[in-house]
């Protein structure tokens, strides 16, 4: 195993060759913001929140998709990056309906806590608030498109871990929508095994357990580490 | 038939760079003038649009933003949601409903899309805004401060007139 040494935010760190900057930073307590990444699933570099500055490179890079290199000098929290991150989160808050006080995920939402961490106290954009459907056709779960930020964690966990590939994205641009199978209601999906993995990885209040009311939705993500290490390292860790 | 020598057209490109407008003698061969990289442009798929003073540059920027908004795949947030908000601001400038803060936000969003979008569509979507702001700032200012379209193209709405008065 080859090891690379690099500098992240003036801290000397080491990581395995080929590891992403994002993973090495988190291992060393430098918590780069993210919404589409979740440990255990493949990375898509879609939210652009984990972008970092690398010395000698003009362009910003998505740290979840950029491997470390020997001698690299990375900055994860500059005024320019903070400005970009704030704008991205504000864009999300204006894109669909995020009224936290009536949301199942209130108090345990990654979008909400990121907004708070970035000091967002108002949104500078006009709220789009499109009227989108809520799919409650599944026996145990629901999907509220109005809270969905299109991170595709549900798509990936269902495909990569459960192997069902119930979810996908239809449409494009601002009209993108998560769909089950070929657009059938979730409850009528033939591929869904009702495992609930998608509900556990959703960062917002979009996917929820039925019966949960405002601020009651809490998630269990332990299963991801459990399954992924079992598959990769043939070890069952708790 | 007068055909511009290369040397003459070099001088014109120099003038173009300085003044950003160029008055060509009749029947100048385009290839002699348009060395695009030199004047800070790209050719893309080979399209060329000719405009005169009756084209409103803000509306031109709005038109191109609408195109990018419709073409955005939606995978990354800056392009998917940013083009929507940039288009909304540009639309409000053309109807006279925008203010100075909107103009600032337009610039801020231009930086965001250029620097953080996942692909070339989002990264270049702000280009028409950036270059019209650079070369025709007075057109933006007339719409925002005087609620007037210098090209006579945009119709200011009642809401816009109210902001002005
Ligand atoms: S999904 Fe998160 S940000 Fe959106 S309304 Fe619910 S708690 Fe608030
Ligand atoms: S419950 Fe399981 S099988 Fe059904 S959509 Fe979610 S992850 Fe896929
Ligand atoms: S439903 Fe949840 S997990 Fe799926 S794309 Fe939307 S926000 Fe992400």
Coordinates of C-alpha atoms and ligand atoms in Angstrom, one line a residue:
Chain A
X1 CA 0.0 0.0 0.0
X2 CA 1.5 3.3 -1.1
X3 CA 1.0 6.3 1.1
X4 CA 0.9 10.0 0.0
X5 CA 1.7 13.0 2.2
X6 CA 0.0 16.3 1.5
X7 CA -1.2 19.5 3.1
X8 CA -4.8 20.2 3.8
X9 CA -5.6 23.6 5.4
X10 CA -2.0 23.9 6.6
X11 CA -2.1 20.5 8.2
X12 CA 0.2 17.7 7.1
X13 CA -1.8 14.6 6.4
X14 CA -1.3 11.2 4.9
X15 CA -3.6 9.0 2.9
X16 CA -3.6 5.9 0.8
X17 CA -2.6 6.5 -2.8
X18 CA -5.7 6.9 -4.9
X19 CA -7.9 8.0 -2.0
X20 CA -10.0 11.1 -2.7
X21 CA -9.1 14.4 -1.0
X22 CA -12.5 14.4 0.6
X23 CA -12.0 11.1 2.4
X24 CA -8.5 11.9 3.6
X25 CA -9.7 15.3 4.9
X26 CA -12.6 13.8 6.8
X27 CA -10.3 11.1 8.3
X28 CA -8.2 14.0 9.7
X29 CA -11.1 15.9 11.1
X30 CA -11.5 18.4 8.3
X31 CA -15.1 18.2 7.5
X32 CA -15.6 19.4 3.9
X33 CA -19.4 20.1 3.3
X34 CA -21.3 17.7 1.0
X35 CA -24.8 16.7 0.1
X36 CA -24.5 14.1 -2.7
X37 CA -21.7 12.1 -1.2
X38 CA -22.3 9.5 1.4
X39 CA -19.7 7.0 2.6
X40 CA -20.2 3.6 1.0
X41 CA -21.8 4.7 -2.2
X42 CA -20.1 5.8 -5.5
X43 CA -19.5 9.5 -5.9
X44 CA -21.1 11.6 -8.6
X45 CA -19.7 15.1 -7.9
X46 CA -23.1 16.7 -8.4
X47 CA -23.6 19.0 -5.5
X48 CA -20.4 20.9 -6.0
X49 CA -20.2 21.8 -2.3
X50 CA -17.0 19.8 -1.7
X51 CA -15.0 21.8 -4.2
X52 CA -11.6 22.8 -3.0
X53 CA -8.7 25.0 -4.1
X54 CA -5.5 23.2 -5.0
X55 CA -2.3 25.2 -5.2
X56 CA -1.0 25.5 -8.7
X57 CA -4.4 24.8 -10.3
X58 CA -6.6 27.6 -11.5
X59 CA -9.8 25.5 -11.5
X60 CA -11.6 24.4 -8.3
X61 CA -11.9 20.6 -8.0
X62 CA -14.6 18.4 -6.5
X63 CA -12.7 16.8 -3.6
X64 CA -14.9 13.7 -3.6
X65 CA -13.6 12.8 -7.1
X66 CA -10.1 14.1 -7.0
X67 CA -7.4 11.7 -5.8
X68 CA -4.7 12.9 -3.5
X69 CA -1.2 13.4 -4.8
X70 CA 2.2 13.6 -3.1
X71 CA 3.0 17.1 -2.0
X72 CA -0.4 18.5 -2.9
X73 CA -1.4 21.7 -1.1
X74 CA -5.2 21.9 -0.6
X75 CA -7.4 24.6 0.9
X76 CA -11.0 23.6 1.8
X77 CA -12.3 26.8 3.5
X78 CA -11.4 30.0 1.8
X79 CA -13.7 33.1 1.4
X80 CA -14.2 32.3 -2.2
X81 CA -15.3 28.7 -1.4
X82 CA -17.5 29.8 1.4
X83 CA -19.2 32.3 -0.9
X84 CA -19.8 29.6 -3.5
X85 CA -21.2 27.1 -0.9
X86 CA -23.5 29.7 0.5
X87 CA -24.9 30.4 -2.9
X88 CA -25.4 26.8 -3.7
X89 CA -27.3 26.1 -0.6
X90 CA -29.4 29.2 -1.1
X91 CA -30.2 28.1 -4.6
X92 CA -31.4 24.8 -3.2
X93 CA -33.6 26.5 -0.6
X94 CA -35.2 28.6 -3.3
X95 CA -35.6 25.8 -5.8
X96 CA -38.3 23.8 -4.1
X97 CA -40.4 24.1 -1.0
X98 CA -38.3 24.1 2.2
X99 CA -40.5 25.2 5.1
X100 CA -38.7 23.4 7.9
X101 CA -41.3 24.1 10.6
X102 CA -43.7 21.7 8.8
X103 CA -41.1 19.1 7.7
X104 CA -40.7 15.6 8.9
X105 CA -36.9 16.1 8.9
X106 CA -36.8 19.3 10.8
X107 CA -33.9 19.1 13.3
X108 CA -32.2 16.2 11.5
X109 CA -31.8 17.4 8.0
X110 CA -28.4 17.8 6.2
X111 CA -29.6 20.7 4.1
X112 CA -30.9 22.5 7.1
X113 CA -27.8 22.0 9.2
X114 CA -25.5 23.0 6.4
X115 CA -27.5 26.2 5.9
X116 CA -27.1 26.9 9.6
X117 CA -23.3 26.1 9.5
X118 CA -22.8 28.5 6.6
X119 CA -24.7 31.2 8.4
X120 CA -27.6 31.5 6.0
X121 CA -30.3 33.5 7.7
X122 CA -32.2 34.5 4.6
X123 CA -32.4 33.5 0.9
X124 CA -31.4 36.1 -1.7
X125 CA -33.3 34.4 -4.5
X126 CA -37.0 34.4 -5.4
X127 CA -38.6 31.3 -4.2
X128 CA -39.6 29.1 -7.1
X129 CA -42.0 26.9 -5.0
X130 CA -43.2 24.6 -7.8
X131 CA -46.2 22.5 -6.8
X132 CA -44.9 18.9 -7.0
X133 CA -46.6 15.7 -6.1
X134 CA -46.1 13.6 -2.9
X135 CA -46.1 9.9 -3.6
X136 CA -47.6 8.1 -0.6
X137 CA -48.6 5.0 -2.6
X138 CA -46.0 2.8 -0.9
X139 CA -47.3 0.8 2.1
X140 CA -44.5 2.0 4.5
X141 CA -42.7 4.9 2.9
X142 CA -43.4 8.3 1.2
X143 CA -41.6 10.6 -1.2
X144 CA -42.2 14.3 -1.1
X145 CA -40.7 15.8 -4.3
X146 CA -41.0 19.3 -2.8
X147 CA -38.1 18.5 -0.4
X148 CA -35.9 16.6 -2.9
X149 CA -32.6 18.1 -3.8
X150 CA -31.8 15.6 -6.5
X151 CA -28.7 14.3 -4.8
X152 CA -29.4 10.8 -6.2
X153 CA -28.3 9.0 -3.0
X154 CA -31.5 7.0 -3.2
X155 CA -30.8 6.1 -6.8
X156 CA -27.3 4.9 -5.9
X157 CA -28.1 3.0 -2.7
X158 CA -31.0 1.1 -4.4
X159 CA -28.8 0.2 -7.3
X160 CA -25.4 -0.4 -5.7
X161 CA -26.4 -1.9 -2.3
X162 CA -29.9 -3.3 -2.7
X163 CA -29.5 -4.2 -6.3
X164 CA -33.1 -3.3 -7.2
X165 CA -32.5 0.0 -9.1
X166 CA -36.0 1.1 -8.4
X167 CA -35.1 4.8 -8.6
X168 CA -33.8 7.0 -11.4
X169 CA -34.1 10.6 -12.6
X170 CA -36.4 11.6 -15.3
X171 CA -36.7 14.9 -17.1
X172 CA -33.8 17.4 -17.1
X173 CA -32.7 20.7 -15.6
X174 CA -35.1 22.3 -13.1
X175 CA -37.8 19.8 -14.3
X176 CA -35.8 16.7 -13.1
X177 CA -37.7 14.4 -10.9
X178 CA -36.9 11.2 -9.1
X179 CA -39.0 8.3 -10.4
X180 CA -39.7 4.7 -9.4
X181 CA -39.4 2.1 -12.2
X182 CA -40.7 3.8 -15.3
X183 CA -42.8 6.4 -13.6
X184 CA -45.2 4.1 -11.8
X185 CA -46.3 5.1 -8.3
X186 CA -43.8 3.7 -5.8
X187 CA -46.4 1.4 -4.3
X188 CA -46.9 -0.3 -7.6
X189 CA -43.2 -0.7 -8.3
X190 CA -42.3 -4.3 -9.2
X191 CA -38.6 -3.9 -8.5
X192 CA -38.8 -2.3 -5.0
X193 CA -38.2 -4.8 -2.2
X194 CA -39.4 -2.4 0.5
X195 CA -36.0 -2.6 2.2
X196 CA -36.1 1.0 3.2
X197 CA -32.4 1.8 2.4
X198 CA -33.3 4.8 0.3
X199 CA -35.2 6.3 3.2
X200 CA -32.2 5.9 5.5
X201 CA -29.8 7.7 3.2
X202 CA -31.9 10.6 2.0
X203 CA -30.3 13.9 3.3
X204 CA -33.6 15.8 3.5
X205 CA -37.2 15.3 4.3
X206 CA -37.9 14.0 0.8
X207 CA -38.0 10.3 1.7
X208 CA -39.7 9.4 5.0
X209 CA -41.3 6.6 7.0
X210 CA -45.1 6.8 6.9
X211 CA -46.5 7.7 10.2
X212 CA -43.7 10.2 11.1
X213 CA -45.0 13.7 11.7
X214 CA -43.2 17.0 11.9
X215 CA -39.6 16.7 13.1
X216 CA -40.0 13.0 13.9
X217 CA -38.0 11.5 11.0
X218 CA -34.6 10.2 12.2
X219 CA -32.3 8.0 10.1
X220 CA -30.1 5.0 10.7
X221 CA -27.1 4.9 8.4
X222 CA -25.2 2.2 10.2
X223 CA -26.3 -0.4 7.7
X224 CA -24.2 1.1 4.9
X225 CA -20.8 0.7 6.7
X226 CA -21.9 -2.8 7.8
X227 CA -22.8 -4.0 4.3
X228 CA -19.9 -2.3 2.5
X229 CA -17.2 -3.6 4.8
X230 CA -18.8 -7.1 4.8
X231 CA -18.6 -7.1 1.0
X232 CA -15.2 -5.6 0.6
X233 CA -13.3 -7.0 3.6
X234 CA -15.4 -10.0 4.4
X235 CA -15.8 -8.7 7.9
X236 CA -19.0 -8.2 9.9
X237 CA -18.5 -5.1 12.0
X238 CA -21.2 -3.7 14.2
Chain B
X1 CA -13.7 45.5 -55.5
X2 CA -12.0 46.6 -52.4
X3 CA -10.6 43.7 -50.5
X4 CA -8.9 44.4 -47.1
X5 CA -5.3 43.3 -46.9
X6 CA -4.4 41.3 -43.9
X7 CA -2.4 44.2 -42.5
X8 CA -5.4 46.5 -42.6
X9 CA -7.6 44.0 -40.9
X10 CA -4.9 43.5 -38.2
X11 CA -5.3 47.2 -37.5
X12 CA -9.0 46.8 -37.3
X13 CA -8.7 44.0 -34.8
X14 CA -6.6 46.3 -32.7
X15 CA -9.3 49.0 -33.0
X16 CA -11.9 46.4 -32.1
X17 CA -10.1 45.4 -29.0
X18 CA -9.8 49.0 -27.9
X19 CA -13.3 50.2 -28.9
X20 CA -15.2 47.0 -29.1
X21 CA -17.0 48.2 -32.1
X22 CA -15.6 48.1 -35.6
X23 CA -16.7 49.9 -38.7
X24 CA -15.8 47.9 -41.7
X25 CA -15.4 49.1 -45.2
X26 CA -18.1 47.6 -47.5
X27 CA -17.4 44.0 -48.7
X28 CA -14.6 43.3 -46.2
X29 CA -14.0 39.6 -46.2
X30 CA -15.1 38.2 -42.9
X31 CA -12.3 35.7 -42.6
X32 CA -9.9 38.6 -42.7
X33 CA -11.5 40.2 -39.7
X34 CA -12.7 37.4 -37.6
X35 CA -9.8 35.9 -35.9
X36 CA -12.0 35.0 -33.0
X37 CA -9.5 34.0 -30.4
X38 CA -7.9 37.4 -30.8
X39 CA -11.2 39.2 -30.0
X40 CA -11.9 36.9 -27.1
X41 CA -14.6 34.7 -28.7
X42 CA -15.2 31.1 -29.6
X43 CA -17.0 29.7 -32.7
X44 CA -18.7 26.7 -31.1
X45 CA -20.8 24.9 -33.7
X46 CA -20.0 27.5 -36.3
X47 CA -22.9 29.9 -35.8
X48 CA -22.5 33.6 -36.3
X49 CA -25.1 36.1 -35.2
X50 CA -25.2 39.6 -36.7
X51 CA -26.8 42.3 -34.5
X52 CA -27.3 46.0 -34.8
X53 CA -28.4 48.8 -32.5
X54 CA -32.0 47.5 -32.5
X55 CA -31.0 44.4 -30.6
X56 CA -31.2 44.9 -26.9
X57 CA -28.1 43.3 -25.3
X58 CA -29.9 42.5 -22.1
X59 CA -32.5 40.6 -24.0
X60 CA -29.9 38.9 -26.0
X61 CA -28.2 37.7 -22.7
X62 CA -31.7 36.6 -21.4
X63 CA -32.3 34.7 -24.6
X64 CA -29.1 32.7 -24.3
X65 CA -29.7 32.1 -20.6
X66 CA -33.1 30.7 -21.5
X67 CA -31.4 28.3 -23.9
X68 CA -28.9 27.1 -21.2
X69 CA -31.6 26.8 -18.6
X70 CA -33.6 24.5 -21.0
X71 CA -30.6 22.5 -22.0
X72 CA -29.2 22.0 -18.5
X73 CA -29.2 18.3 -17.6
X74 CA -29.9 19.1 -14.0
X75 CA -27.1 17.0 -12.5
X76 CA -25.2 19.8 -10.7
X77 CA -26.8 22.4 -8.6
X78 CA -25.1 25.6 -9.8
X79 CA -26.2 25.0 -13.4
X80 CA -29.6 23.5 -12.7
X81 CA -30.8 26.1 -10.2
X82 CA -28.3 28.9 -11.1
X83 CA -29.4 29.3 -14.7
X84 CA -33.0 29.5 -13.5
X85 CA -32.2 32.4 -11.1
X86 CA -30.0 34.2 -13.7
X87 CA -32.7 33.9 -16.3
X88 CA -35.2 35.3 -13.8
X89 CA -33.0 38.3 -13.0
X90 CA -32.4 39.0 -16.7
X91 CA -36.1 38.8 -17.4
X92 CA -36.8 41.2 -14.6
X93 CA -34.2 43.7 -16.0
X94 CA -36.0 43.6 -19.4
X95 CA -39.3 44.3 -17.8
X96 CA -37.9 47.1 -15.6
X97 CA -38.5 45.3 -12.3
X98 CA -34.8 44.8 -11.3
X99 CA -32.6 46.9 -9.1
X100 CA -28.9 47.4 -8.4
X101 CA -28.8 44.3 -6.1
X102 CA -30.1 42.1 -8.9
X103 CA -27.2 43.3 -11.1
X104 CA -24.7 42.4 -8.3
X105 CA -26.3 39.0 -7.9
X106 CA -26.1 38.5 -11.6
X107 CA -22.3 39.0 -11.4
X108 CA -22.0 36.8 -8.3
X109 CA -23.9 34.0 -10.0
X110 CA -21.8 34.3 -13.1
X111 CA -18.7 33.6 -11.0
X112 CA -20.4 30.7 -9.3
X113 CA -21.5 29.0 -12.5
X114 CA -18.2 29.5 -14.3
X115 CA -16.1 28.2 -11.4
X116 CA -18.3 25.4 -10.0
X117 CA -20.5 23.9 -12.7
X118 CA -19.7 20.3 -13.6
X119 CA -19.5 20.6 -17.3
X120 CA -19.0 23.1 -20.1
X121 CA -22.6 24.0 -20.4
X122 CA -22.9 25.5 -17.0
X123 CA -19.3 26.9 -17.1
X124 CA -20.0 28.9 -20.2
X125 CA -23.7 29.7 -19.6
X126 CA -22.7 33.1 -18.0
X127 CA -20.5 34.1 -21.0
X128 CA -23.2 36.2 -22.8
X129 CA -23.9 38.0 -19.5
X130 CA -20.3 38.6 -18.7
X131 CA -19.5 40.0 -22.2
X132 CA -22.7 42.1 -22.5
X133 CA -22.0 43.5 -19.0
X134 CA -18.4 44.3 -20.1
X135 CA -19.1 45.9 -23.4
X136 CA -22.6 47.3 -23.0
X137 CA -22.9 48.2 -19.3
X138 CA -24.9 51.4 -20.2
X139 CA -27.7 49.2 -21.6
X140 CA -28.1 47.4 -18.3
X141 CA -27.9 50.7 -16.4
X142 CA -30.6 52.3 -18.6
X143 CA -33.0 49.4 -17.9
X144 CA -32.3 49.4 -14.2
X145 CA -32.1 53.1 -13.4
X146 CA -34.1 54.8 -16.1
X147 CA -36.5 51.9 -16.8
X148 CA -35.7 52.5 -20.5
X149 CA -34.5 50.1 -23.2
X150 CA -32.0 52.0 -25.4
X151 CA -32.7 49.6 -28.3
X152 CA -36.4 50.2 -28.1
X153 CA -37.0 46.5 -27.8
X154 CA -38.1 45.8 -24.2
X155 CA -41.5 46.7 -22.9
X156 CA -41.4 47.9 -19.3
X157 CA -44.3 46.6 -17.3
X158 CA -46.4 48.6 -14.9
X159 CA -44.6 46.9 -12.0
X160 CA -41.3 48.2 -13.5
X161 CA -42.7 51.7 -13.9
X162 CA -43.7 51.8 -10.3
X163 CA -40.2 50.9 -9.1
X164 CA -38.9 53.8 -11.1
X165 CA -41.3 56.5 -9.8
Ligands
LIG1 S1 -35.9 19.0 3.8 FE1 -34.6 20.0 5.3 S2 -34.3 22.1 4.6 FE2 -36.1 21.2 3.5 S3 -37.9 21.8 4.8 FE3 -37.2 19.8 5.5 S4 -35.9 20.2 7.2 FE4 -36.1 22.1 6.0
LIG2 S1 -37.2 0.5 -0.4 FE1 -35.3 -0.5 -1.0 S2 -35.8 -1.5 -2.9 FE2 -37.4 0.0 -2.5 S3 -36.8 1.8 -3.6 FE3 -36.0 2.0 -1.5 S4 -33.9 1.2 -1.6 FE4 -35.0 0.5 -3.5
LIG3 S1 -35.3 11.7 -2.6 FE1 -33.8 12.2 -1.1 S2 -32.0 10.8 -1.6 FE2 -33.4 10.8 -3.4 S3 -32.5 12.4 -4.7 FE3 -34.2 13.4 -3.5 S4 -33.1 14.3 -1.7 FE4 -31.7 12.8 -2.6

